[in-house]
Coordinates of C-alpha atoms and ligand atoms in Angstrom, one line a residue:
X172 CA 190.7 -238.5 -18.0
X173 CA 192.8 -238.4 -14.7
X174 CA 195.6 -236.4 -16.4
X175 CA 192.8 -233.7 -17.1
X176 CA 191.0 -233.5 -14.0
X177 CA 194.8 -232.8 -12.0
X178 CA 195.7 -230.2 -14.8
X179 CA 192.1 -228.8 -13.9
X180 CA 192.5 -228.7 -10.3
X181 CA 195.8 -227.5 -10.5
X182 CA 195.0 -224.6 -12.8
X183 CA 192.3 -224.2 -9.9
X184 CA 194.6 -223.9 -7.4
X185 CA 196.8 -221.5 -8.9
X186 CA 194.3 -219.2 -9.8
X187 CA 192.8 -219.4 -5.9
X188 CA 196.1 -218.3 -5.3
X189 CA 196.4 -215.5 -7.4
X190 CA 192.8 -214.3 -6.5
X191 CA 194.0 -214.5 -2.9
X192 CA 197.2 -212.7 -3.7
X193 CA 195.1 -209.9 -5.5
X194 CA 192.5 -209.7 -3.0
X195 CA 195.6 -209.4 -0.3
X196 CA 196.8 -206.6 -2.4
X197 CA 193.6 -204.8 -2.8
X198 CA 192.7 -204.9 1.2
X199 CA 196.4 -204.1 1.9
X200 CA 195.9 -200.9 -0.3
X201 CA 192.7 -200.0 0.1
X202 CA 192.9 -200.3 3.9
X203 CA 195.8 -199.0 4.9
X204 CA 194.2 -196.1 7.2
X205 CA 192.6 -199.4 9.0
X206 CA 195.9 -200.7 10.0
X207 CA 196.9 -197.1 11.1
X208 CA 193.5 -197.3 13.2
X209 CA 195.0 -200.5 14.3
X210 CA 198.1 -199.4 15.3
X211 CA 196.3 -196.3 16.9
X212 CA 194.1 -198.9 18.8
X213 CA 196.9 -201.2 20.2
X214 CA 198.6 -197.9 21.2
X215 CA 195.8 -196.3 23.2
X216 CA 195.4 -200.0 24.4
X217 CA 198.9 -199.5 25.7
X218 CA 198.2 -195.9 27.0
X219 CA 195.1 -197.6 29.1
X220 CA 197.3 -200.5 30.4
X221 CA 200.0 -198.3 31.5
X222 CA 197.8 -195.8 33.3
X223 CA 195.6 -198.5 35.0
X224 CA 199.0 -200.5 36.2
X225 CA 199.9 -197.1 37.6
X226 CA 196.6 -196.1 39.4
X227 CA 196.6 -199.9 40.6
X228 CA 199.8 -198.9 42.4
X229 CA 199.0 -195.3 43.6
X230 CA 195.6 -196.9 45.0
X231 CA 193.4 -194.8 43.2
X232 CA 190.1 -196.1 43.5
X233 CA 186.5 -194.7 42.8
X234 CA 185.8 -192.2 45.3
X235 CA 182.8 -192.5 47.8
X236 CA 181.4 -189.0 48.2
X237 CA 179.8 -189.6 52.1
X238 CA 177.3 -190.6 54.1
X239 CA 173.8 -188.9 52.2
X240 CA 171.9 -187.4 55.1
X241 CA 168.0 -186.8 55.1
X242 CA 166.4 -183.7 53.4
X243 CA 165.1 -182.1 56.5
X244 CA 169.0 -181.9 57.3
X245 CA 170.4 -180.6 54.6
X246 CA 167.7 -178.1 53.9
X247 CA 168.8 -176.9 57.2
X248 CA 172.3 -176.7 56.2
X249 CA 171.7 -175.1 52.8
X250 CA 169.9 -172.3 55.1
X251 CA 172.8 -171.8 58.0
X252 CA 175.5 -172.3 54.8
X253 CA 174.1 -169.0 53.3
X254 CA 172.5 -167.5 56.1
X255 CA 174.5 -164.0 57.2
X256 CA 173.0 -164.4 60.7
X257 CA 175.8 -166.6 61.8
X258 CA 177.9 -163.4 61.6
X259 CA 178.1 -161.0 64.8
X260 CA 177.4 -158.1 62.4
X261 CA 175.2 -160.0 60.3
X262 CA 177.3 -159.4 57.0
X263 CA 178.9 -162.5 56.3
X264 CA 177.6 -166.2 55.7
X265 CA 180.2 -169.4 55.2
X266 CA 178.8 -168.6 51.5
X267 CA 180.5 -165.4 51.4
X268 CA 183.9 -167.1 51.1
X269 CA 182.9 -170.2 49.6
X270 CA 180.3 -168.9 47.2
X271 CA 179.5 -172.3 45.0
X272 CA 180.0 -171.1 41.6
X273 CA 183.1 -169.7 41.9
X274 CA 184.7 -172.8 42.9
X275 CA 183.3 -173.3 46.1
X276 CA 185.8 -170.7 47.3
X277 CA 185.9 -166.6 46.5
X278 CA 188.2 -166.0 43.4
X279 CA 190.3 -164.1 46.3
X280 CA 194.3 -164.8 47.4
X281 CA 192.9 -164.0 50.4
X282 CA 189.5 -163.6 52.2
X283 CA 187.9 -160.6 53.7
X284 CA 185.6 -161.2 56.7
X285 CA 183.0 -159.6 58.4
X286 CA 183.1 -155.7 58.4
X287 CA 183.1 -155.8 54.6
X288 CA 182.0 -152.3 52.5
X289 CA 179.6 -154.6 50.4
X290 CA 177.7 -156.7 52.2
X291 CA 176.0 -159.5 50.0
X292 CA 178.5 -159.2 47.6
X293 CA 181.1 -162.1 47.1
X294 CA 184.8 -162.6 44.8
X295 CA 185.7 -159.2 43.2
X296 CA 183.0 -157.5 44.4
X297 CA 183.8 -158.2 47.7
X298 CA 185.9 -154.8 49.4
X299 CA 188.0 -155.2 53.0
X300 CA 186.1 -152.7 55.6
X301 CA 188.4 -149.9 56.9
X302 CA 190.4 -151.2 59.5
X303 CA 190.1 -154.5 59.2
X304 CA 192.6 -157.2 58.1
X305 CA 192.6 -159.9 55.7
X306 CA 191.8 -163.2 56.4
X307 CA 195.8 -164.8 56.6
X308 CA 195.5 -167.4 54.1
X309 CA 193.1 -168.8 51.3
X310 CA 189.8 -170.2 51.1
X311 CA 190.2 -173.3 50.3
X312 CA 187.6 -175.2 48.2
X313 CA 185.0 -177.6 49.4
X314 CA 184.8 -180.3 46.8
X315 CA 183.6 -183.7 48.4
X316 CA 185.2 -183.0 52.1
X317 CA 182.7 -185.1 53.3
X318 CA 184.1 -188.3 51.8
X319 CA 185.1 -190.3 54.9
X320 CA 188.0 -190.4 53.5
X321 CA 189.2 -186.9 54.4
X322 CA 190.5 -187.1 57.6
X323 CA 191.6 -183.5 58.3
X324 CA 190.4 -179.8 57.7
X325 CA 192.2 -176.4 57.6
X326 CA 195.7 -175.8 55.6
X327 CA 197.3 -177.4 58.2
X328 CA 195.0 -180.2 59.4
X329 CA 194.4 -178.0 62.7
X330 CA 191.0 -180.5 62.9
X331 CA 192.0 -183.8 62.3
X332 CA 190.7 -187.4 63.0
X333 CA 192.5 -190.2 63.9
X334 CA 191.7 -193.4 65.4
X335 CA 187.7 -192.4 65.9
X336 CA 188.9 -189.6 67.7
X337 CA 189.0 -185.6 67.0
X338 CA 191.6 -183.0 67.6
X339 CA 190.6 -179.6 67.4
X340 CA 191.7 -176.0 68.4
X341 CA 188.8 -176.4 71.0
X342 CA 190.4 -179.0 73.1
X343 CA 187.9 -180.6 75.7
X344 CA 185.3 -177.4 75.0
X345 CA 184.8 -179.5 71.5
X346 CA 180.9 -180.9 72.5
X347 CA 180.5 -184.7 72.2
X348 CA 178.3 -185.5 69.1
X349 CA 180.2 -184.2 66.2
X350 CA 181.1 -187.8 64.5
X351 CA 183.0 -186.1 61.3
X352 CA 186.4 -183.7 60.9
X353 CA 183.9 -181.3 58.4
X354 CA 181.3 -181.1 61.1
X355 CA 183.8 -180.2 64.1
X356 CA 185.4 -177.5 61.1
X357 CA 182.3 -175.6 60.7
X358 CA 182.1 -174.5 64.9
X359 CA 185.6 -172.6 63.9
X360 CA 184.5 -169.7 61.4
X361 CA 181.6 -168.5 63.5
X362 CA 184.5 -167.5 66.1
X363 CA 187.0 -166.2 64.8
X364 CA 187.1 -162.6 64.8
X365 CA 187.9 -161.5 61.7
X366 CA 186.0 -164.1 59.5
X367 CA 182.7 -164.4 61.1
X368 CA 182.3 -162.9 64.8
X369 CA 183.6 -159.3 64.8
X370 CA 185.6 -156.9 66.9
X371 CA 185.1 -155.1 70.2
X372 CA 184.6 -152.0 68.1
X373 CA 181.5 -154.0 67.0
X374 CA 180.1 -154.4 70.0
X375 CA 180.3 -151.3 71.3
X376 CA 178.7 -150.1 68.0
X377 CA 174.8 -149.9 69.1
X378 CA 173.8 -150.2 65.5
X379 CA 175.5 -153.4 65.0
X380 CA 173.7 -154.9 67.9
X381 CA 176.5 -157.6 67.8
X382 CA 175.9 -159.2 70.9
X383 CA 178.5 -162.1 69.4
X384 CA 181.3 -159.7 69.8
X385 CA 181.0 -159.3 73.9
X386 CA 184.5 -159.1 74.9
X387 CA 183.4 -161.4 77.7
X388 CA 183.3 -164.2 75.5
X389 CA 186.8 -164.0 74.0
X390 CA 188.3 -167.5 74.8
X391 CA 184.9 -168.9 75.5
X392 CA 183.9 -170.9 72.9
X393 CA 181.0 -172.6 74.6
X394 CA 179.7 -169.0 75.1
X395 CA 179.9 -168.2 71.6
X396 CA 178.1 -170.9 70.1
X397 CA 175.6 -170.7 72.9
X398 CA 175.2 -167.1 72.1
X399 CA 174.2 -168.4 68.3
X400 CA 172.0 -170.9 69.3
X401 CA 170.1 -168.1 71.2
X402 CA 170.2 -165.9 68.2
X403 CA 168.3 -168.7 66.2
X404 CA 166.0 -169.3 68.9
X405 CA 164.1 -165.9 68.1
X406 CA 164.1 -166.5 64.2
X407 CA 160.9 -168.5 63.6
X408 CA 162.0 -170.1 60.3
X409 CA 164.5 -171.9 62.3
X410 CA 162.8 -172.4 65.3
X411 CA 158.7 -172.4 64.9
X412 CA 158.1 -175.6 66.9
X413 CA 155.9 -177.2 64.1
X414 CA 158.1 -176.0 60.7
X415 CA 160.8 -175.0 61.5
X416 CA 164.1 -176.4 60.2
X417 CA 165.8 -177.1 63.4
X418 CA 162.2 -178.9 64.4
X419 CA 162.2 -180.6 61.2
X420 CA 165.7 -182.0 61.4
X421 CA 166.1 -182.8 64.9
X422 CA 162.9 -183.0 66.3
X423 CA 164.0 -180.2 68.9
X424 CA 163.6 -176.6 68.7
X425 CA 167.0 -174.8 68.9
X426 CA 166.9 -173.7 72.3
X427 CA 167.3 -177.1 73.2
X428 CA 169.9 -177.8 71.0
X429 CA 173.9 -176.8 70.9
X430 CA 175.4 -175.1 67.9
X431 CA 177.0 -178.9 67.0
X432 CA 173.8 -179.5 65.4
X433 CA 173.8 -176.6 63.2
X434 CA 177.4 -177.6 62.6
X435 CA 176.1 -181.2 61.6
X436 CA 173.6 -180.0 59.0
X437 CA 176.0 -177.6 57.6
X438 CA 178.2 -180.7 57.1
X439 CA 175.3 -182.4 55.5
X440 CA 174.7 -179.9 53.1
X441 CA 178.5 -179.8 51.8
X442 CA 179.0 -183.1 51.8
X443 CA 175.5 -183.3 49.6
X444 CA 176.3 -180.1 47.5
X445 CA 179.7 -180.5 46.5
X446 CA 180.2 -184.2 45.9
X447 CA 181.2 -184.8 42.4
X448 CA 182.5 -188.3 41.5
X449 CA 181.8 -188.0 37.9
X450 CA 184.7 -186.0 36.2
X451 CA 186.0 -187.8 33.1
X452 CA 188.4 -188.9 35.6
X453 CA 186.2 -190.4 38.1
X454 CA 184.2 -191.9 34.9
X455 CA 187.4 -193.6 33.7
X456 CA 188.6 -194.9 37.4
X457 CA 184.9 -196.5 37.5
X458 CA 185.7 -198.3 34.4
X459 CA 185.1 -196.1 31.0
X460 CA 187.8 -196.4 29.1
X461 CA 186.9 -194.4 26.7
X462 CA 185.7 -191.3 29.5
X463 CA 189.6 -189.1 28.7
X464 CA 190.9 -188.2 25.7
X465 CA 194.5 -189.7 24.7
X466 CA 196.0 -186.4 26.1
X467 CA 194.3 -186.5 29.2
X468 CA 195.7 -190.3 29.9
X469 CA 199.3 -188.9 28.7
X470 CA 198.8 -186.4 31.3
X471 CA 197.8 -188.6 33.9
X472 CA 200.8 -191.2 33.5
X473 CA 203.3 -188.0 34.0
X474 CA 200.9 -187.1 36.7
X475 CA 201.5 -190.5 38.2
X476 CA 205.3 -191.6 36.6
X477 CA 207.9 -189.3 35.2
X478 CA 207.0 -186.3 37.1
X479 CA 206.0 -187.9 40.7
X480 CA 203.2 -185.3 41.7
X481 CA 201.4 -188.5 43.2
X482 CA 204.3 -189.0 45.8
X483 CA 201.8 -186.2 47.5
X484 CA 198.5 -185.7 45.2
X485 CA 198.1 -189.6 46.3
X486 CA 195.5 -191.8 46.4
X487 CA 191.8 -191.7 45.5
X488 CA 191.9 -187.8 47.0
X489 CA 194.8 -187.1 44.9
X490 CA 196.2 -186.0 48.6
X491 CA 198.3 -188.1 51.3
X492 CA 196.8 -185.3 53.5
X493 CA 200.5 -184.9 54.7
X494 CA 202.3 -181.3 55.1
X495 CA 204.7 -180.2 53.0
X496 CA 206.9 -177.1 52.3
X497 CA 207.0 -176.4 48.1
X498 CA 208.3 -173.0 49.0
X499 CA 205.3 -170.8 48.4
X500 CA 205.6 -167.4 48.9
X501 CA 204.8 -165.5 51.8
X502 CA 202.5 -162.3 52.1
X503 CA 199.5 -161.4 53.8
X504 CA 199.0 -160.4 57.5
X505 CA 200.6 -163.7 58.7
X506 CA 199.3 -165.8 61.5
X507 CA 201.4 -164.7 64.7
X508 CA 203.8 -162.0 65.8
X509 CA 206.9 -163.0 63.0
X510 CA 204.7 -161.7 60.3
X511 CA 204.7 -165.0 58.5
X512 CA 202.6 -168.0 58.3
X513 CA 204.9 -170.9 59.5
X514 CA 201.7 -174.0 58.6
X515 CA 202.1 -176.8 60.3
X516 CA 204.5 -175.8 62.8
X517 CA 201.8 -173.8 64.0
X518 CA 200.1 -177.0 65.0
X519 CA 202.7 -179.0 66.0
X520 CA 205.7 -177.2 67.0
X521 CA 208.1 -179.3 65.7
X522 CA 210.8 -177.1 63.8
X523 CA 210.6 -179.3 60.3
X524 CA 207.3 -178.6 59.6
X525 CA 208.0 -174.7 59.2
X526 CA 206.0 -173.4 56.2
X527 CA 204.1 -176.8 55.9
X528 CA 200.9 -177.2 54.1
X529 CA 198.6 -179.8 53.3
X530 CA 198.6 -181.1 50.6
X531 CA 195.3 -180.4 48.6
X532 CA 193.2 -182.8 46.6
X533 CA 192.8 -181.3 42.8
X534 CA 188.7 -182.4 41.9
X535 CA 187.6 -179.6 40.3
X536 CA 191.1 -177.6 40.0
X537 CA 190.2 -175.9 37.0
X538 CA 187.3 -173.9 38.5
X539 CA 189.2 -173.1 42.1
X540 CA 191.7 -170.0 41.2
X541 CA 193.7 -168.6 42.9
X542 CA 196.1 -171.5 44.4
X543 CA 198.2 -172.7 47.2
X544 CA 197.2 -171.7 51.2
X545 CA 197.2 -168.2 50.2
X546 CA 196.3 -167.8 46.7
X547 CA 200.0 -166.8 45.7
X548 CA 199.5 -167.6 41.9
X549 CA 196.4 -167.2 39.5
X550 CA 197.5 -169.5 36.2
X551 CA 197.0 -173.4 36.9
X552 CA 200.6 -173.8 34.8
X553 CA 201.9 -171.1 36.8
X554 CA 201.5 -173.3 40.3
X555 CA 202.3 -176.5 38.6
X556 CA 205.7 -174.6 37.0
X557 CA 206.2 -173.7 40.6
X558 CA 206.8 -177.3 42.0
X559 CA 209.3 -178.1 39.0
X560 CA 211.4 -175.2 39.8
X561 CA 210.8 -173.9 43.2
X562 CA 213.7 -171.3 43.0
X563 CA 213.5 -170.2 39.9
X564 CA 209.8 -169.3 40.7
X565 CA 210.1 -167.8 44.1
X566 CA 213.4 -165.1 42.6
X567 CA 211.0 -164.4 39.7
X568 CA 207.7 -164.1 41.7
X569 CA 205.9 -160.9 41.1
X570 CA 203.1 -160.6 43.6
X571 CA 201.2 -157.6 41.9
X572 CA 200.8 -159.3 38.5
X573 CA 200.2 -162.7 40.1
X574 CA 198.3 -161.6 43.2
X575 CA 194.2 -161.3 42.7
X576 CA 194.8 -158.4 45.3
X577 CA 198.2 -157.4 43.9
X578 CA 198.1 -153.3 44.8
X579 CA 196.3 -154.3 48.2
X580 CA 199.1 -157.2 49.1
X581 CA 202.1 -157.1 47.4
X582 CA 203.4 -154.2 50.4
X583 CA 202.8 -157.2 52.5
X584 CA 205.1 -159.3 49.8
X585 CA 208.3 -160.8 52.2
X586 CA 211.1 -160.9 50.1
X587 CA 213.6 -161.1 53.0
X588 CA 216.3 -162.9 51.8
X589 CA 216.8 -165.4 54.7
X590 CA 213.0 -166.1 54.6
X591 CA 213.5 -166.7 50.8
X592 CA 216.4 -168.9 51.2
X593 CA 214.6 -171.3 53.9
X594 CA 211.9 -171.6 51.4
X595 CA 214.0 -172.5 48.8
X596 CA 216.2 -174.8 50.1
X597 CA 214.2 -176.8 52.9
X598 CA 211.2 -177.2 50.1
X599 CA 210.4 -180.6 49.4
X600 CA 209.7 -180.8 46.0
X601 CA 212.8 -181.4 43.5
X602 CA 213.5 -179.4 40.1
X603 CA 212.5 -181.3 36.9
X604 CA 212.6 -180.0 33.4
X605 CA 209.0 -180.6 31.2
X606 CA 208.5 -180.0 28.0
X607 CA 206.0 -177.7 26.8
X608 CA 204.0 -181.0 25.1
X609 CA 204.1 -182.6 28.3
X610 CA 202.9 -179.8 30.0
X611 CA 199.6 -179.4 27.9
X612 CA 199.2 -183.1 28.3
X613 CA 199.1 -182.5 32.6
X614 CA 196.9 -179.3 31.8
X615 CA 194.3 -181.5 29.9
X616 CA 194.3 -184.0 32.4
X617 CA 193.8 -181.4 35.0
X618 CA 190.7 -180.1 33.1
X619 CA 190.0 -184.1 33.4
X620 CA 189.0 -183.4 36.9
X621 CA 186.6 -181.5 36.6
X622 CA 182.9 -182.5 36.8
X623 CA 180.7 -182.0 33.8
X624 CA 178.1 -179.4 33.9
X625 CA 179.6 -178.0 36.9
X626 CA 178.6 -174.5 36.9
X627 CA 174.5 -174.7 36.8
X628 CA 174.9 -177.6 39.5
X629 CA 176.6 -175.7 41.7
X630 CA 174.1 -172.7 41.0
X631 CA 171.1 -174.9 41.4
X632 CA 172.7 -175.3 45.7
X633 CA 172.2 -171.6 46.3
X634 CA 168.6 -170.5 47.6
X635 CA 166.8 -167.8 46.8
X636 CA 166.1 -166.7 50.2
X637 CA 167.2 -167.5 54.2
X638 CA 165.1 -167.8 57.7
X639 CA 166.4 -164.5 58.6
X640 CA 165.5 -162.5 55.9
X641 CA 169.1 -161.2 55.4
X642 CA 170.0 -160.9 51.8
X643 CA 171.7 -163.9 50.4
X644 CA 175.3 -163.1 48.9
X645 CA 174.9 -162.8 45.1
X646 CA 177.7 -163.1 42.6
X647 CA 176.9 -159.6 40.9
X648 CA 178.6 -156.0 40.7
Ligands
HEC862 C1 185.8 -164.5 55.7 C2 186.0 -166.1 55.1 C3 185.5 -167.1 55.6 C4 184.5 -167.6 55.9 C5 183.1 -166.4 56.3 C6 184.4 -169.2 56.4 N1 185.2 -169.3 55.7 FE1 185.7 -171.2 55.8 N2 187.9 -171.4 54.8 C7 188.2 -169.8 54.9 C8 189.4 -170.0 55.0 C9 190.7 -168.6 54.9 C10 189.4 -171.2 55.2 C11 191.3 -172.1 55.6 C12 191.9 -171.5 57.1 C13 192.8 -172.2 57.2 O1 193.5 -173.4 56.9 O2 193.7 -172.2 58.4 C14 188.8 -172.1 55.6 C15 188.5 -173.2 56.0 C16 187.4 -173.9 55.7 C17 187.3 -175.2 55.4 C18 188.4 -176.5 55.7 C19 188.4 -176.9 53.9 C20 189.5 -177.7 53.8 O3 189.9 -178.2 53.1 O4 190.0 -178.0 55.0 C21 185.9 -176.2 55.7 C22 184.9 -177.2 55.4 C23 185.1 -174.2 55.5 N3 186.0 -173.5 55.8 C24 183.6 -174.5 55.8 C25 182.7 -173.0 56.0 C26 182.0 -173.2 56.8 C27 181.0 -174.0 56.9 C28 181.7 -171.7 57.1 C29 180.4 -171.0 57.9 C30 180.2 -171.5 58.9 C31 183.0 -171.0 56.9 N4 184.1 -172.1 56.1 C32 182.9 -169.4 56.7 C33 187.0 -169.0 54.7 C34 186.5 -168.8 55.2
HEC863 C1 206.0 -182.8 48.4 C2 204.9 -182.8 47.5 C3 204.4 -182.4 46.5 C4 204.7 -182.8 45.3 C5 205.8 -184.2 44.4 C6 204.1 -181.9 44.2 N1 202.7 -181.1 45.2 FE1 201.1 -180.0 44.2 N2 201.0 -179.2 46.1 C7 201.8 -179.8 47.5 C8 201.2 -178.8 48.3 C9 201.8 -178.8 49.9 C10 200.1 -178.1 47.8 C11 199.9 -176.7 48.7 C12 200.9 -176.0 49.2 C13 201.0 -174.4 49.6 O1 199.2 -174.4 49.8 O2 201.5 -173.8 50.4 C14 200.5 -178.5 46.6 C15 199.9 -177.7 45.7 C16 199.2 -177.8 44.4 C17 198.5 -177.3 43.4 C18 197.4 -176.4 43.3 C19 196.2 -176.7 44.2 C20 195.1 -176.0 45.4 O3 194.3 -175.5 45.4 O4 195.9 -174.7 45.3 C21 198.4 -177.7 42.4 C22 197.7 -177.7 41.1 C23 199.2 -178.9 42.5 N3 199.6 -178.7 43.5 C24 199.7 -179.9 41.3 C25 201.0 -180.5 41.3 C26 201.2 -181.5 40.1 C27 200.6 -181.4 38.9 C28 202.4 -181.6 40.5 C29 203.7 -182.8 39.7 C30 204.1 -182.0 38.8 C31 202.5 -181.9 42.0 N4 201.6 -181.2 42.2 C32 203.6 -182.1 43.0 C33 202.4 -180.8 47.8 C34 202.9 -181.8 46.1

């Protein structure tokens, strides 16, 4: 009896082992895709592990968009940002060169300021007036510039905050009460003759009625700011003592306020309208591991690793806000008597700063072509390839093909061999090889920096009218 039982139990054991083996085989053959998925899953996991490490090492944290102001302040800032009344000739607003739906810039290599042939038009439809010059630099995008991390403004950081104090071209003329670099910046476009103020000819043209360009105010920044506040005082929508926009925002009529109040309001608008922290990359930083695709993650690993983009495009803003020479082609009217734009050198006077420009942050970079401080490249892959081989890119640079205003600007292209050699041999970027698959991944990563539904969100920041009654800029032929 005992024997039979042992035989039976050994038979059972053999059967169990056999069944187990067959089950294993079935699982192995029917589920070989699951094993593949597992592998994929673990490689995805290791990609995340690698990227997480890189981001940590590079101090990339979720972005803080900056202080939110009252709705009244933002509403005033929006009106001023879009109102051509701030330009001497009433034909140029901040929005003209920083138009929301074209990446908060103007799609031009070099901007077109006051005296235009086509007031109210932006981007390719904005034509330079006769006897006017192109603005020497490209209008930068305004994304996330209200973040407290941004301590510098302009391509050469001539407006900057350090240790609680503010430096700007106005020196001691800068009024007190401006608390952020973004607000300080907004004091300046209105004082630039080519951008917004206008020229002596405009002042003497009776049709233009441009009191802001009075040559008696040349070099007198406070005088220009006061003249603008005087203008705003005469517009009911801004100055009405019960519901004027200044009264609602500051509790005061404009005649009791300085232009710093207008600048503060414009900065509040820019902060609220152009701050985005929900691109796939930003969501990834906040912890959503599925926010980026595998290709985007591979691109990010190249950006923070092998390609060393993050030596300069570092940290949360993707810029160290420092200045480097990456050998950008030179063209346009230039910034001084040399006819060149020497960049940061113009602020510091330090020879080692020649041709250095501030590193741009790269949020929404797919929306902001053309690129660099003068819009020298229209294609994102061209500007990246330029970084990777400055010599080849400069030697082969074709201004007619690359520049948005090729026919107008190509004559000004600087092909002087001395300048080209200086740009090439003093450049701060090192030559690197890149495979086409790597470039594809890198461009995918650049796509991951774009906020979702950005076109409609930007469109919604454009008002239908402004208090002066002047036409609001339109993107339209
Ligand atoms: C005619 C075109 C034009 C107009 C009008 C204009 N800007 Fe700009 N803006 C530029 C250009 C060009 C630069 C870069 C100049 C430089 O770096 O030297 C710039 C720079 C800036 C910056 C600095 C961004 C950064 O990344 O450093 C901000 C902010 C800005 N403008 C806001 C404004 C505001 C606010 C107004 C209206 C008061 C205005 N702009 C009017 C063309 C324009
Ligand atoms: C040595 C510092 C440095 C490194 C490294 C670097 N960049 Fe840049 N990058 C800059 C500077 C400075 C500019 C602006 C130069 C100018 O305007 O003349 C710039 C501009 C750009 C722009 C144009 C953005 C705009 O808004 O105009 C892109 C895109 C860009 N870099 C991507 C990259 C990528 C991708 C890498 C890695 C392959 C990289 N950069 C490596 C310094 C650097």
